[in-house]
Amino acid sequence: MRFLTFLLAWAVKAAAIVLTIVVLNFCLIRLAPGDVATVLAGESGAADPEFLARTRAEFGLDKPLAAQLLTYVGNVLTLDLGVSYRTRRPVADMVLERLPATLMLTGAAFVFALLVGPALGVLAAIRARRPADTAITVLALLFYAMPIFWVGLILILVFSVTLGWLPPFGMRSIIPPVGDVARALDVPRHLVLPTLTLGLFYVAIYARLTRGAMLETAGLDFVKTARAKGLPEWRVVGAHVFRCAMLPIITFAGLQAGHLVGGAIVAETVFAWPGIGRLAFDALLQRDYNLLLAVFLASAVAVVLINFATDLLLRIADPRIGAGR
Amino acid sequence: MTFRQGFAHNRGALAGLAVLIGVVVLAAAAPVLFPFDPWDSRGAPLLPPGGAFAFGTDMLGRDVIAGIFHGARVSLFIGVVSTLFAVALGVVIGAVSGYFGGAVDDVLMRFTELFQTVPSFVLAVLLVAILTPGLASIVLAIAVVTWPPVARLARSEFLTLRHREFVEAAVLSGVSTPRIILVELLPNALTPIVIMASLMVATAILTESALSFLGLGDPNHISWGYMIGAARAVFRQAWWLSVFPGLAIFLTVLAINLVGEGLTDALNPHLRRRGATP
């Protein structure tokens, strides 16, 4: 029953976010200089009259603004996102076929950051003010200041160009590798560098956050009680301090989901990863705004999904949340 | 311990401040040291670092070091100006929300929350692309996607200050609401906002570099992100084209982060005592 309420509340939140994005999209098109049809065609003047007429009809440009908004929202809700001016294909199809690759990359980076970041943070907190702590703190500070695309380029330079260990771009080898093992490892091998690129920034954030939260929690009374009743140190750190310190991190991870999806555009551009980020970059180069707007909507949906995952995680980590107030 | 002593005790913050001053000098000296358009071809293409061009030349024979000096101007300008706009917007929304509370607060905070969930970088890309790339559209886009945390912070500050006695006294003596918010409350809420703003400058510079890396930079002003993005096709042969501008971004952002942390430590002795920050 409680879980049902949770699902319902979540659905309302998701609907609100998606609706906001749709309205925002509508406003963005109206914001652009020129009329909607020419904006969506990407270039004024030289556009194909048939496409212009069709877009004008689709938006109902002769009707009042409110009616236009309603038409637009209606279209989007029926998954009719319009047609790409360049490819003449429905943009919804184009985005949907690219979405799995993006979910794979952001998912991998998310898990990587949530596993490694807090682990480093715990290590730093246990060894506070000793060499290990200093090393982790300095590393986190450095990765926190590096632009994602630059990390990607440097990783390619080191691990692909110089060492030749990992493929520098794409999701699969152009010539499929021989042997079952090699074939099964093809996509994961391509995934390593983009995941590192996208994830290291968040590893840095989570390591810093965890360290801070651990040190703060370590001074609280319930930890002293745990020690006083003779619990072994690993139990105190693991079951008491860490569990408590994890809560702000998961909450923060949920908040950062949108940021992560945005980073995917950059990472996918660097590694020619065939996801919606790369699609957005191509759309950008060709001024294909209908496609770009669809990518925005899709990334918002991805954010909602990641938020759902973190909310679930939070309920597992902290049973009080599920128990109602 | 005074603020200055607190800050001076933090070696990282001092180093950051030194680097930051260096970047400002770099930006200021650009037109004097390299009194030409950084977009101009100055020599043979793809010359490695050393010789006449300390950081080499790019595929069109442009001087990389000149680009880095001139690019510092864009990075600093966008970082500071977009942060100012974001802080102004965030403070207004947060102040109104925290001061009035109730339904106003509810609506504004829902609005803020929604903006926080929106994939911010994608929105920034869209805004710049649709408004056509330029300094103004980049500043606007970064401000639009970075104000929510400021609003939340300002709200919580105003919420706690709202019921303090000096505010009640001002209300009773008939001071107008805008005056209370601006003159009585804002100065008292400013410290944490300044700390947050200092760190936002770093994020803004990172965002600008990513935008111009994607080809959304101002076409009239060379920027570090643009230099890396443009050199992507040849970066295997010419590592210096991506490494030097990247180092420039990295050092600038690192310096600002260190200064921001120094500010946090110096203005927030309470946090330092607990050892939550190194």
XYZ file of C-alpha atoms in Angstrom:
603
model
C 0.000 0.000 0.000
C 2.756 2.395 0.965
C 4.653 1.336 -2.095
C 1.580 2.122 -4.172
C 1.429 5.666 -2.771
C 5.099 6.005 -3.550
C 4.548 4.875 -7.145
C 1.627 7.267 -7.511
C 3.539 10.236 -6.117
C 6.398 9.399 -8.393
C 4.133 9.196 -11.434
C 2.715 12.643 -10.655
C 6.209 14.069 -10.338
C 7.314 12.449 -13.586
C 4.265 13.773 -15.418
C 4.926 17.289 -14.083
C 8.523 17.209 -15.266
C 7.685 15.886 -18.712
C 4.906 18.419 -19.118
C 7.253 21.232 -18.091
C 9.759 20.136 -20.707
C 7.064 20.047 -23.371
C 5.905 23.564 -22.518
C 9.529 24.713 -22.329
C 10.165 23.230 -25.767
C 7.198 25.118 -27.122
C 8.462 28.368 -25.598
C 11.940 27.739 -26.989
C 10.667 27.388 -30.532
C 8.677 30.589 -30.127
C 11.725 32.318 -28.678
C 13.812 31.774 -31.776
C 13.959 34.568 -34.296
C 11.764 33.868 -37.308
C 8.577 31.860 -37.656
C 8.306 28.347 -36.260
C 8.382 26.545 -39.575
C 11.550 28.225 -40.816
C 13.200 27.773 -37.430
C 12.475 24.047 -37.485
C 13.684 23.804 -41.057
C 16.988 25.069 -39.724
C 17.578 27.786 -42.264
C 15.449 30.655 -43.392
C 14.855 31.255 -47.063
C 16.150 28.091 -48.638
C 13.662 25.778 -46.911
C 11.425 23.362 -48.756
C 7.904 24.895 -49.079
C 6.176 21.552 -48.583
C 7.903 21.036 -45.228
C 7.071 24.605 -44.204
C 3.415 24.197 -45.064
C 3.248 20.910 -43.208
C 4.903 22.329 -40.094
C 2.639 25.381 -40.138
C -0.391 23.099 -40.319
C 1.013 20.855 -37.566
C 1.455 23.779 -35.207
C -1.752 25.499 -36.259
C 0.139 28.763 -36.661
C -2.988 30.650 -37.721
C -4.699 29.918 -34.376
C -4.151 31.798 -31.075
C -1.097 30.968 -28.980
C -2.985 28.973 -26.338
C -4.528 26.756 -28.992
C -1.109 26.255 -30.530
C 0.297 25.169 -27.192
C -2.558 22.710 -26.727
C -2.006 21.235 -30.176
C 1.688 20.912 -29.473
C 1.183 19.241 -26.093
C -1.383 16.918 -27.652
C 1.015 15.967 -30.429
C 3.831 15.248 -28.030
C 1.648 13.182 -25.725
C 0.710 10.969 -28.663
C 4.454 10.656 -29.319
C 4.132 12.678 -32.488
C 7.251 14.810 -32.195
C 7.379 15.876 -35.789
C 9.742 15.066 -38.593
C 13.422 15.817 -38.896
C 13.958 18.308 -41.661
C 17.198 16.614 -42.688
C 16.295 12.952 -42.744
C 12.526 13.267 -43.229
C 12.066 10.599 -40.564
C 9.939 10.975 -37.417
C 12.312 12.279 -34.748
C 10.688 10.043 -32.120
C 11.956 6.972 -34.017
C 15.419 8.450 -34.374
C 15.640 9.152 -30.647
C 14.177 5.816 -29.552
C 16.707 3.776 -31.519
C 19.558 5.771 -29.927
C 18.205 5.774 -26.371
C 19.487 2.309 -25.278
C 23.106 3.280 -26.004
C 22.765 6.410 -23.862
C 21.065 4.545 -21.041
C 23.894 1.995 -21.144
C 26.563 4.681 -20.940
C 24.929 6.865 -18.292
C 23.941 3.757 -16.320
C 27.484 2.423 -16.387
C 28.930 5.811 -15.390
C 26.349 6.184 -12.610
C 27.105 2.766 -11.134
C 30.859 3.274 -11.542
C 30.715 6.632 -9.753
C 28.444 5.339 -6.978
C 30.696 2.326 -6.342
C 34.108 3.956 -6.553
C 33.357 7.457 -5.224
C 31.911 6.482 -1.831
C 34.534 3.724 -1.449
C 37.315 6.262 -1.866
C 35.490 8.635 0.466
C 35.233 5.976 3.171
C 38.912 5.119 2.778
C 39.825 8.800 3.067
C 37.649 9.239 6.160
C 39.107 6.174 7.896
C 42.608 7.391 7.137
C 41.755 11.057 7.803
C 44.788 13.333 7.580
C 47.117 10.515 6.580
C 48.786 10.037 3.183
C 45.937 7.957 1.698
C 43.446 10.672 2.642
C 45.624 13.400 1.169
C 46.085 11.454 -2.060
C 42.340 10.836 -2.459
C 41.440 14.413 -1.556
C 43.943 15.839 -4.047
C 42.830 13.462 -6.808
C 39.182 14.355 -6.208
C 40.057 18.038 -6.351
C 41.856 17.545 -9.671
C 39.137 15.517 -11.374
C 36.516 17.934 -10.117
C 38.214 20.705 -12.103
C 38.721 18.918 -15.429
C 36.338 19.435 -18.320
C 34.743 16.105 -19.280
C 35.676 16.323 -22.954
C 39.295 16.957 -22.061
C 39.437 13.926 -19.762
C 38.057 11.901 -22.677
C 40.654 13.175 -25.123
C 43.511 12.550 -22.697
C 42.224 9.018 -21.970
C 42.125 8.320 -25.725
C 45.612 9.739 -26.103
C 46.955 7.501 -23.326
C 44.977 4.260 -23.573
C 44.209 4.088 -27.284
C 46.796 6.048 -29.203
C 49.851 5.400 -27.020
C 49.155 2.081 -25.286
C 46.690 0.620 -27.766
C 44.718 -1.128 -25.000
C 41.206 0.107 -25.698
C 39.265 1.253 -28.773
C 39.083 5.062 -29.085
C 35.586 5.442 -30.525
C 32.299 3.792 -31.429
C 30.347 1.078 -29.670
C 31.367 -1.942 -31.746
C 34.368 -2.843 -33.862
C 33.782 -2.262 -37.565
C 35.067 -5.757 -38.281
C 33.520 -8.083 -35.646
C 36.284 -9.729 -33.619
C 36.890 -13.475 -33.988
C 35.922 -15.811 -31.151
C 32.967 -15.845 -28.750
C 34.785 -14.251 -25.829
C 36.198 -11.447 -27.940
C 32.790 -10.826 -29.480
C 31.074 -10.743 -26.092
C 33.705 -8.315 -24.819
C 33.477 -6.032 -27.841
C 30.854 -3.617 -26.497
C 32.197 -3.622 -22.903
C 35.682 -2.819 -24.214
C 34.269 0.139 -26.118
C 32.323 1.180 -23.038
C 35.321 1.495 -20.698
C 36.763 4.850 -21.761
C 33.435 6.710 -22.164
C 32.341 5.412 -18.759
C 35.565 6.577 -17.131
C 35.273 9.929 -18.875
C 31.737 10.554 -17.742
C 32.138 8.908 -14.338
C 35.404 10.337 -12.974
C 33.881 13.764 -12.347
C 31.172 12.166 -10.196
C 33.662 9.851 -8.508
C 35.383 13.036 -7.379
C 32.124 14.572 -6.127
C 30.970 11.443 -4.278
C 34.388 10.853 -2.739
C 34.414 14.385 -1.309
C 30.814 14.177 -0.148
C 31.266 10.771 1.475
C 34.425 11.823 3.275
C 32.695 14.890 4.670
C 29.543 13.026 5.664
C 31.520 10.184 7.276
C 33.616 12.542 9.379
C 30.520 14.442 10.425
C 28.565 11.305 11.336
C 31.540 9.754 13.163
C 31.187 12.360 15.921
C 27.488 11.670 16.611
C 26.221 9.989 19.757
C 24.833 6.811 18.228
C 28.297 6.023 16.886
C 29.817 6.493 20.322
C 27.137 4.151 21.690
C 27.979 1.546 19.072
C 31.646 1.751 20.046
C 30.843 1.715 23.755
C 28.818 -1.468 23.477
C 31.900 -3.113 22.002
C 31.046 -3.474 18.329
C 34.063 -4.249 16.180
C 35.377 -1.234 14.283
C 34.348 -2.552 10.852
C 30.772 -2.885 12.073
C 30.770 0.637 13.466
C 32.112 2.097 10.234
C 30.139 -0.143 7.888
C 26.757 -0.548 9.504
C 26.496 2.723 11.403
C 28.568 5.536 9.989
C 28.548 4.563 6.324
C 24.877 3.693 6.167
C 23.987 7.074 7.571
C 26.508 8.927 5.423
C 25.132 7.252 2.290
C 21.752 8.997 2.510
C 22.857 12.483 1.457
C 24.936 10.905 -1.290
C 22.037 9.016 -2.829
C 19.848 12.112 -2.587
C 22.546 14.133 -4.257
C 23.047 11.477 -6.917
C 19.367 11.760 -7.806
C 19.650 15.522 -8.061
C 22.680 15.172 -10.287
C 20.956 12.857 -12.753
C 20.165 15.696 -15.139
C 23.751 16.782 -15.038
C 24.878 13.256 -15.851
C 22.659 13.069 -18.921
C 24.012 16.433 -20.070
C 27.547 15.150 -19.642
C 26.601 12.251 -21.890
C 26.248 14.662 -24.833
C 29.859 15.674 -24.413
C 31.189 12.171 -23.726
C 29.272 10.699 -26.658
C 30.578 13.428 -28.935
C 34.170 12.690 -27.943
C 33.820 8.918 -28.361
C 31.349 8.850 -31.277
C 29.117 6.780 -28.989
C 25.872 6.159 -30.917
C 23.469 7.533 -28.291
C 21.150 10.524 -28.116
C 24.036 12.769 -27.106
C 25.837 12.124 -30.348
C 22.491 12.546 -32.105
C 22.112 15.942 -30.421
C 25.553 16.974 -31.607
C 24.741 16.012 -35.185
C 21.404 17.811 -34.920
C 23.293 20.831 -33.632
C 25.676 20.853 -36.581
C 22.759 20.648 -39.010
C 20.526 23.056 -37.068
C 17.917 20.282 -36.954
C 15.889 21.768 -34.083
C 12.998 19.341 -34.136
C 15.469 16.563 -33.441
C 17.233 18.623 -30.777
C 13.947 19.284 -28.972
C 13.142 15.568 -29.058
C 16.550 14.793 -27.542
C 15.834 17.292 -24.773
C 12.532 15.574 -24.019
C 14.144 12.130 -24.110
C 16.945 13.192 -21.780
C 14.347 14.537 -19.370
C 12.651 11.143 -19.433
C 16.022 9.523 -18.737
C 16.445 11.853 -15.761
C 13.036 10.875 -14.439
C 14.003 7.202 -14.692
C 17.298 7.743 -12.858
C 15.419 9.712 -10.202
C 13.080 6.793 -9.779
C 16.039 4.452 -9.333
C 17.610 6.686 -6.676
C 14.301 7.044 -4.840
C 14.037 3.267 -4.738
C 17.632 3.000 -3.518
C 16.901 5.530 -0.813
C 13.974 3.486 0.453
C 16.206 0.434 0.633
C 19.013 2.315 2.392
C 16.718 4.031 4.859
C 13.628 2.033 5.889
C 12.274 5.080 7.760
C 11.460 6.730 4.428
C 9.114 3.934 3.386
C 7.482 3.746 6.806
C 5.681 7.025 6.414
C 5.945 10.035 8.657
C 40.797 34.352 13.919
C 40.068 37.079 11.416
C 38.948 36.365 7.887
C 42.326 37.271 6.433
C 44.219 35.020 8.848
C 41.822 32.171 8.178
C 42.257 32.487 4.452
C 46.032 32.937 4.676
C 46.328 29.729 6.733
C 44.941 27.741 3.826
C 47.861 26.989 1.513
C 45.584 25.615 -1.215
C 43.520 28.789 -1.222
C 46.629 30.962 -1.453
C 47.979 28.913 -4.348
C 44.568 29.137 -6.027
C 44.495 32.888 -5.548
C 47.966 33.198 -7.080
C 46.958 31.166 -10.146
C 43.730 33.110 -10.464
C 45.571 36.434 -10.367
C 47.881 34.983 -13.003
C 44.912 34.184 -15.263
C 43.504 37.687 -14.792
C 46.906 39.150 -15.746
C 46.976 36.797 -18.757
C 43.599 38.091 -19.873
C 44.538 41.717 -19.307
C 47.882 41.369 -21.089
C 46.494 39.562 -24.142
C 46.042 42.645 -26.383
C 49.492 43.938 -25.393
C 51.504 40.738 -25.753
C 49.616 39.438 -28.770
C 48.344 42.569 -30.484
C 46.695 40.730 -33.340
C 43.535 38.781 -33.990
C 43.996 35.267 -32.501
C 41.994 33.939 -35.464
C 44.721 35.074 -37.897
C 47.153 32.646 -39.411
C 50.637 33.468 -38.110
C 52.850 30.726 -39.486
C 53.007 27.234 -40.958
C 50.175 24.921 -39.826
C 50.653 22.325 -37.072
C 54.060 23.477 -35.846
C 54.940 21.653 -32.613
C 55.559 23.685 -29.436
C 58.889 25.511 -29.136
C 60.629 27.858 -31.498
C 58.763 30.960 -32.568
C 55.460 29.591 -31.203
C 55.809 28.516 -27.586
C 52.674 26.328 -27.697
C 52.811 25.530 -31.442
C 50.290 26.383 -34.154
C 47.011 24.765 -35.167
C 45.855 23.384 -38.507
C 45.357 26.882 -39.893
C 48.665 28.193 -38.586
C 47.084 30.130 -35.706
C 49.262 30.781 -32.674
C 48.042 28.567 -29.802
C 49.526 30.676 -27.002
C 47.828 33.799 -28.382
C 44.558 31.870 -28.388
C 45.094 30.887 -24.763
C 45.758 34.482 -23.696
C 42.785 35.859 -25.591
C 40.624 32.896 -24.544
C 41.199 33.746 -20.880
C 39.147 36.902 -21.441
C 36.127 34.943 -22.660
C 36.329 32.353 -19.889
C 36.595 34.934 -17.115
C 33.930 37.179 -18.612
C 31.399 34.378 -19.031
C 32.242 32.881 -15.650
C 31.714 36.133 -13.758
C 28.822 37.671 -15.701
C 26.704 34.539 -15.943
C 27.221 33.921 -12.224
C 26.095 37.472 -11.444
C 22.892 36.954 -13.422
C 22.247 33.527 -11.892
C 22.820 34.860 -8.372
C 20.523 37.841 -8.978
C 17.752 35.601 -10.271
C 18.253 33.011 -7.545
C 18.344 35.572 -4.755
C 15.167 37.285 -5.952
C 13.248 34.014 -6.154
C 14.720 32.637 -2.932
C 14.176 35.896 -1.036
C 10.541 36.217 -2.057
C 9.976 32.542 -1.311
C 11.612 32.635 2.100
C 10.218 36.005 3.148
C 6.587 35.492 2.250
C 6.343 31.746 2.831
C 3.006 29.993 2.433
C 1.537 29.538 -1.033
C 4.088 31.818 -2.710
C 6.867 29.724 -1.236
C 5.179 26.503 -2.337
C 4.766 27.603 -5.927
C 8.240 29.085 -6.267
C 9.930 26.075 -4.715
C 8.068 23.631 -6.950
C 9.166 25.757 -9.876
C 12.767 25.696 -8.642
C 12.635 21.952 -8.109
C 11.380 21.405 -11.641
C 14.220 23.473 -13.016
C 16.639 21.460 -10.953
C 15.444 18.192 -12.479
C 15.582 19.446 -16.049
C 18.764 18.193 -17.733
C 20.567 21.494 -17.431
C 23.351 21.118 -19.944
C 20.955 19.925 -22.638
C 18.781 22.966 -21.946
C 21.823 25.238 -22.175
C 22.757 23.686 -25.521
C 19.220 24.208 -26.806
C 19.063 27.812 -25.612
C 22.364 28.785 -27.183
C 21.578 26.955 -30.418
C 18.136 28.519 -30.808
C 19.170 32.023 -29.734
C 22.240 31.754 -32.024
C 25.650 31.381 -30.384
C 27.142 34.544 -28.890
C 28.396 35.903 -25.572
C 24.907 37.104 -24.613
C 23.130 33.835 -25.363
C 25.831 31.826 -23.550
C 25.584 34.047 -20.467
C 21.804 33.770 -20.531
C 21.843 29.999 -20.982
C 24.290 29.423 -18.131
C 22.352 31.755 -15.842
C 19.067 30.017 -16.660
C 20.423 26.587 -15.743
C 22.420 27.520 -12.622
C 20.107 29.682 -10.515
C 18.090 26.957 -8.669
C 20.670 26.089 -5.982
C 21.077 29.825 -5.235
C 17.325 30.178 -4.847
C 17.191 27.283 -2.405
C 20.083 28.640 -0.384
C 18.680 32.186 -0.329
C 15.301 30.831 0.693
C 16.661 28.925 3.662
C 18.702 31.945 4.759
C 15.721 34.291 4.514
C 13.499 31.780 6.234
C 15.715 31.690 9.315
C 16.284 35.457 9.331
C 12.640 36.302 8.745
C 11.559 35.928 12.357
C 14.571 37.476 14.032
C 13.831 40.440 16.284
C 15.487 43.080 14.148
C 13.217 42.153 11.258
C 10.105 42.259 13.435
C 11.252 45.665 14.662
C 11.646 46.909 11.101
C 8.190 45.619 10.168
C 6.613 47.300 13.206
C 8.323 50.606 12.530
C 6.736 50.630 9.092
C 9.720 49.973 6.857
C 8.533 48.917 3.398
C 8.847 45.263 2.437
C 11.331 45.708 -0.438
C 13.491 47.800 1.886
C 13.403 45.143 4.587
C 14.393 42.473 2.097
C 17.180 44.499 0.512
C 18.565 46.486 3.416
C 17.821 44.407 6.503
C 17.883 40.820 5.303
C 20.098 40.593 2.243
C 23.345 41.758 3.889
C 22.859 39.166 6.619
C 22.221 36.381 4.123
C 25.085 37.304 1.851
C 28.010 35.272 3.219
C 26.880 31.772 2.185
C 25.618 33.168 -1.125
C 29.021 34.690 -1.876
C 30.684 31.355 -1.127
C 28.297 29.538 -3.444
C 28.779 32.182 -6.147
C 32.555 31.821 -6.052
C 32.221 28.106 -6.784
C 29.609 28.778 -9.475
C 32.118 30.823 -11.464
C 34.160 27.636 -11.839
C 31.153 25.624 -12.993
C 30.188 28.373 -15.422
C 33.657 28.301 -16.973
C 33.410 24.518 -17.341
C 29.981 24.827 -18.943
C 31.160 27.525 -21.337
C 34.098 25.372 -22.364
C 31.795 22.415 -23.058
C 29.425 24.616 -25.080
C 32.191 26.023 -27.231
C 33.738 22.565 -27.532
C 30.458 21.523 -29.169
C 30.769 24.457 -31.566
C 28.410 26.772 -29.665
C 30.990 29.398 -28.734
C 30.818 33.032 -29.769
C 32.180 33.064 -33.334
C 33.830 36.458 -32.743
C 35.798 35.497 -29.644
C 38.256 32.644 -29.457
C 37.791 30.436 -26.407
C 39.580 27.482 -24.843
C 36.747 25.046 -25.440
C 36.547 26.076 -29.089
C 40.283 25.483 -29.565
C 39.992 21.926 -28.246
C 36.851 21.194 -30.241
C 38.302 22.536 -33.471
C 41.489 20.495 -33.045
C 39.664 17.226 -32.462
C 40.154 16.005 -36.038
C 43.944 16.232 -35.751
C 44.469 15.565 -32.069
C 46.392 12.336 -32.602
C 49.056 14.125 -34.615
C 48.951 17.418 -32.730
C 48.487 16.734 -29.003
C 49.472 20.316 -28.102
C 46.279 21.694 -29.607
C 44.129 19.961 -26.983
C 46.552 19.676 -24.094
C 47.423 23.375 -23.583
C 43.925 24.880 -23.750
C 42.713 21.976 -21.596
C 45.366 22.732 -18.998
C 44.281 26.375 -19.061
C 40.665 25.423 -18.282
C 41.759 22.904 -15.672
C 44.099 25.287 -13.828
C 41.611 28.164 -13.860
C 38.757 26.020 -12.561
C 40.989 24.386 -9.963
C 42.208 27.794 -8.783
C 38.660 29.118 -8.400
C 37.596 25.980 -6.529
C 40.542 26.331 -4.149
C 39.748 29.989 -3.510
C 36.091 29.073 -2.954
C 37.055 26.434 -0.415
C 39.371 28.895 1.269
C 36.441 31.301 1.569
C 34.247 28.554 3.006
C 36.854 27.707 5.611
C 37.601 31.300 6.545
C 33.966 32.419 6.742
C 32.664 29.231 8.306
C 34.953 28.415 11.245
C 32.245 26.159 12.597
C 32.704 23.735 9.680
C 36.464 23.808 9.946
C 36.447 22.895 13.603
C 34.520 19.755 12.866
C 37.101 18.810 10.311
C 34.554 18.344 7.546
C 36.779 20.215 5.136
C 40.471 19.565 4.735
